mmCIF file of C-alpha atoms in Angstrom:
data_model
loop_
_atom_site.group_PDB
_atom_site.id
_atom_site.type_symbol
_atom_site.label_atom_id
_atom_site.label_comp_id
_atom_site.label_asym_id
_atom_site.label_seq_id
_atom_site.Cartn_x
_atom_site.Cartn_y
_atom_site.Cartn_z
ATOM 1 C CA MET A 286 -13.850 20.116 33.801
ATOM 2 C CA THR A 287 -16.579 18.887 31.518
ATOM 3 C CA ASP A 288 -14.741 19.648 28.303
ATOM 4 C CA PRO A 289 -15.260 17.071 25.579
ATOM 5 C CA ILE A 290 -12.472 14.693 24.816
ATOM 6 C CA ILE A 291 -11.087 15.405 21.386
ATOM 7 C CA HIS A 292 -9.256 12.646 19.587
ATOM 8 C CA THR A 293 -6.719 13.896 17.116
ATOM 9 C CA ASN A 294 -5.038 11.789 14.522
ATOM 10 C CA HIS A 295 -1.305 12.363 14.885
ATOM 11 C CA SER A 296 -0.525 9.887 12.159
ATOM 12 C CA SER A 297 1.985 10.946 9.534
ATOM 13 C CA THR A 298 -0.390 9.783 6.780
ATOM 14 C CA HIS A 299 -2.257 12.415 4.778
ATOM 15 C CA HIS A 300 -4.823 12.039 2.047
ATOM 16 C CA ARG A 301 -4.336 13.797 -1.280
ATOM 17 C CA LYS A 302 -5.474 13.456 -4.846
ATOM 18 C CA ALA A 303 -3.080 11.327 -6.835
ATOM 19 C CA ALA A 304 -2.687 14.134 -9.413
ATOM 20 C CA GLU A 305 -1.130 16.380 -6.733
ATOM 21 C CA VAL A 306 1.470 13.783 -5.853
ATOM 22 C CA LEU A 307 2.364 12.221 -9.216
ATOM 23 C CA PRO A 308 4.954 14.842 -10.288
ATOM 24 C CA PHE A 309 6.941 14.328 -7.097
ATOM 25 C CA ILE A 310 6.963 10.546 -6.894
ATOM 26 C CA ASP A 311 9.969 9.961 -9.176
ATOM 27 C CA ALA A 312 12.171 12.304 -7.123
ATOM 28 C CA TYR A 313 10.884 10.744 -3.902
ATOM 29 C CA VAL A 314 11.619 7.212 -5.120
ATOM 30 C CA ALA A 315 15.107 8.230 -6.292
ATOM 31 C CA LYS A 316 15.827 9.799 -2.899
ATOM 32 C CA LYS A 317 14.683 6.672 -1.041
ATOM 33 C CA GLU A 318 16.714 4.404 -3.335
ATOM 34 C CA GLN A 319 19.778 6.558 -2.619
ATOM 35 C CA GLU A 320 19.176 6.133 1.121
ATOM 36 C CA ILE A 321 18.918 2.366 0.629
ATOM 37 C CA ALA A 322 22.215 2.315 -1.295
ATOM 38 C CA GLU A 323 23.964 4.304 1.450
ATOM 39 C CA ILE A 324 22.687 1.976 4.178
ATOM 40 C CA GLU A 325 23.706 -1.123 2.216
ATOM 41 C CA GLN A 326 27.201 0.345 1.679
ATOM 42 C CA MET A 327 27.512 0.976 5.416
ATOM 43 C CA VAL A 328 26.522 -2.637 6.168
ATOM 44 C CA GLU A 329 28.962 -3.924 3.560
ATOM 45 C CA ARG A 330 31.828 -1.845 5.036
ATOM 46 C CA TYR A 331 31.057 -3.240 8.494
ATOM 47 C CA GLU A 332 31.005 -6.829 7.221
ATOM 48 C CA LYS A 333 34.326 -6.352 5.385
ATOM 49 C CA ARG A 334 35.892 -4.860 8.511
ATOM 50 C CA ARG A 335 34.655 -7.766 10.679
ATOM 51 C CA LEU A 336 35.982 -10.299 8.160
ATOM 52 C CA LYS A 337 39.334 -8.521 8.053
ATOM 53 C CA GLU A 338 39.548 -8.504 11.867
ATOM 54 C CA GLU A 339 38.642 -12.202 11.991
ATOM 55 C CA ARG A 340 41.285 -13.104 9.397
ATOM 56 C CA ALA A 341 43.913 -11.104 11.274
ATOM 57 C CA TYR A 342 42.996 -12.862 14.516
ATOM 58 C CA GLN A 343 43.091 -16.319 12.913
ATOM 59 C CA SER A 344 46.495 -15.641 11.348
ATOM 60 C CA MET A 345 48.065 -14.867 14.741
ATOM 61 C CA SER A 346 50.113 -17.443 16.563
ATOM 62 C CA THR A 347 48.531 -19.156 19.556
ATOM 63 C CA LEU A 348 50.557 -17.099 22.029
ATOM 64 C CA ARG A 349 49.597 -13.812 20.351
ATOM 65 C CA ARG A 350 45.942 -14.867 20.347
ATOM 66 C CA LEU A 351 46.150 -15.488 24.102
ATOM 67 C CA LEU A 352 47.707 -12.078 24.696
ATOM 68 C CA HIS A 353 45.622 -10.186 22.149
ATOM 69 C CA GLY A 354 42.226 -10.968 23.500
ATOM 70 C CA ARG A 355 39.061 -10.902 21.495
ATOM 71 C CA LYS A 356 35.753 -9.129 21.738
ATOM 72 C CA PRO A 357 33.288 -11.201 23.730
ATOM 73 C CA ASP A 358 30.542 -12.832 21.689
ATOM 74 C CA HIS A 359 27.859 -10.655 23.231
ATOM 75 C CA HIS A 360 29.753 -7.539 22.067
ATOM 76 C CA LEU A 361 29.842 -8.965 18.558
ATOM 77 C CA ALA A 362 26.115 -9.668 18.768
ATOM 78 C CA VAL A 363 25.361 -6.089 19.828
ATOM 79 C CA GLU A 364 27.591 -4.777 17.020
ATOM 80 C CA TYR A 365 25.752 -6.990 14.540
ATOM 81 C CA ILE A 366 22.387 -5.674 15.707
ATOM 82 C CA HIS A 367 23.594 -2.076 15.523
ATOM 83 C CA PHE A 368 25.479 -2.241 12.223
ATOM 84 C CA VAL A 369 23.509 -4.885 10.277
ATOM 85 C CA LYS A 370 20.108 -5.842 11.659
ATOM 86 C CA LYS A 371 18.661 -2.378 12.429
ATOM 87 C CA PRO A 372 19.898 -0.812 9.157
ATOM 88 C CA MET A 373 18.457 -3.712 7.154
ATOM 89 C CA GLU A 374 15.112 -3.159 8.920
ATOM 90 C CA GLN A 375 15.331 0.463 7.737
ATOM 91 C CA VAL A 376 16.007 -0.791 4.210
ATOM 92 C CA ARG A 377 12.896 -2.991 4.353
ATOM 93 C CA ALA A 378 10.812 -0.026 5.558
ATOM 94 C CA LEU A 379 12.206 2.190 2.786
ATOM 95 C CA ARG A 380 11.413 -0.461 0.187
ATOM 96 C CA LEU A 381 7.826 -0.606 1.468
ATOM 97 C CA GLU A 382 7.609 3.182 1.105
ATOM 98 C CA ILE A 383 8.926 2.929 -2.459
ATOM 99 C CA GLU A 384 6.402 0.200 -3.225
ATOM 100 C CA HIS A 385 3.601 2.381 -1.840
ATOM 101 C CA ALA A 386 4.773 5.368 -3.893
ATOM 102 C CA ARG A 387 4.855 3.276 -7.040
ATOM 103 C CA SER A 388 1.335 2.034 -6.325
ATOM 104 C CA ILE A 389 0.240 5.674 -6.307
ATOM 105 C CA GLN A 390 1.775 6.094 -9.768
ATOM 106 C CA VAL A 391 -0.511 3.444 -11.240
ATOM 107 C CA SER A 392 -3.641 4.897 -9.629
ATOM 108 C CA SER A 393 -5.993 7.229 -11.440
ATOM 109 C CA PRO A 394 -5.156 10.963 -11.034
ATOM 110 C CA THR A 395 -8.595 11.584 -9.530
ATOM 111 C CA ASP A 396 -8.226 8.927 -6.816
ATOM 112 C CA ILE A 397 -7.698 9.961 -3.200
ATOM 113 C CA VAL A 398 -4.546 8.254 -1.908
ATOM 114 C CA ALA A 399 -2.841 7.986 1.471
ATOM 115 C CA VAL A 400 0.480 9.820 1.381
ATOM 116 C CA SER A 401 3.299 9.488 3.917
ATOM 117 C CA GLY A 402 4.636 12.489 5.794
ATOM 118 C CA ASP A 403 7.930 12.372 3.869
ATOM 119 C CA LEU A 404 6.157 12.649 0.549
ATOM 120 C CA VAL A 405 4.038 15.527 1.861
ATOM 121 C CA ASN A 406 7.249 17.294 2.889
ATOM 122 C CA GLU A 407 8.573 16.711 -0.639
ATOM 123 C CA LEU A 408 5.381 18.334 -1.978
ATOM 124 C CA TYR A 409 5.822 21.492 0.061
ATOM 125 C CA ARG A 410 9.533 21.896 -0.624
#
């Protein structure tokens, strides 16, 4: 009942010497850049598909457009958020991680640096 309150840091950031991390940074950066490329390809495929659907709809006659129906604007907005906005936020976060990893590369090997959980996992693999 009178136990002390213990605060634990559940952050995914760890502190390591830069020399421990330097050999793994290139592989980590390459992996993150590959993830960025995959996300950007997914966004590009979605945008091409939407453009193709829009062109097909515009090329229909007026009667076919009336009968065909179209996704409501709010559905398109939700699709945009799901297929474009959220993935591009992930891309921005990945680029920040890459920037942080590259900043570790320029630090002195004896410096203590903050390392993300993903990079720590890469260390122990």
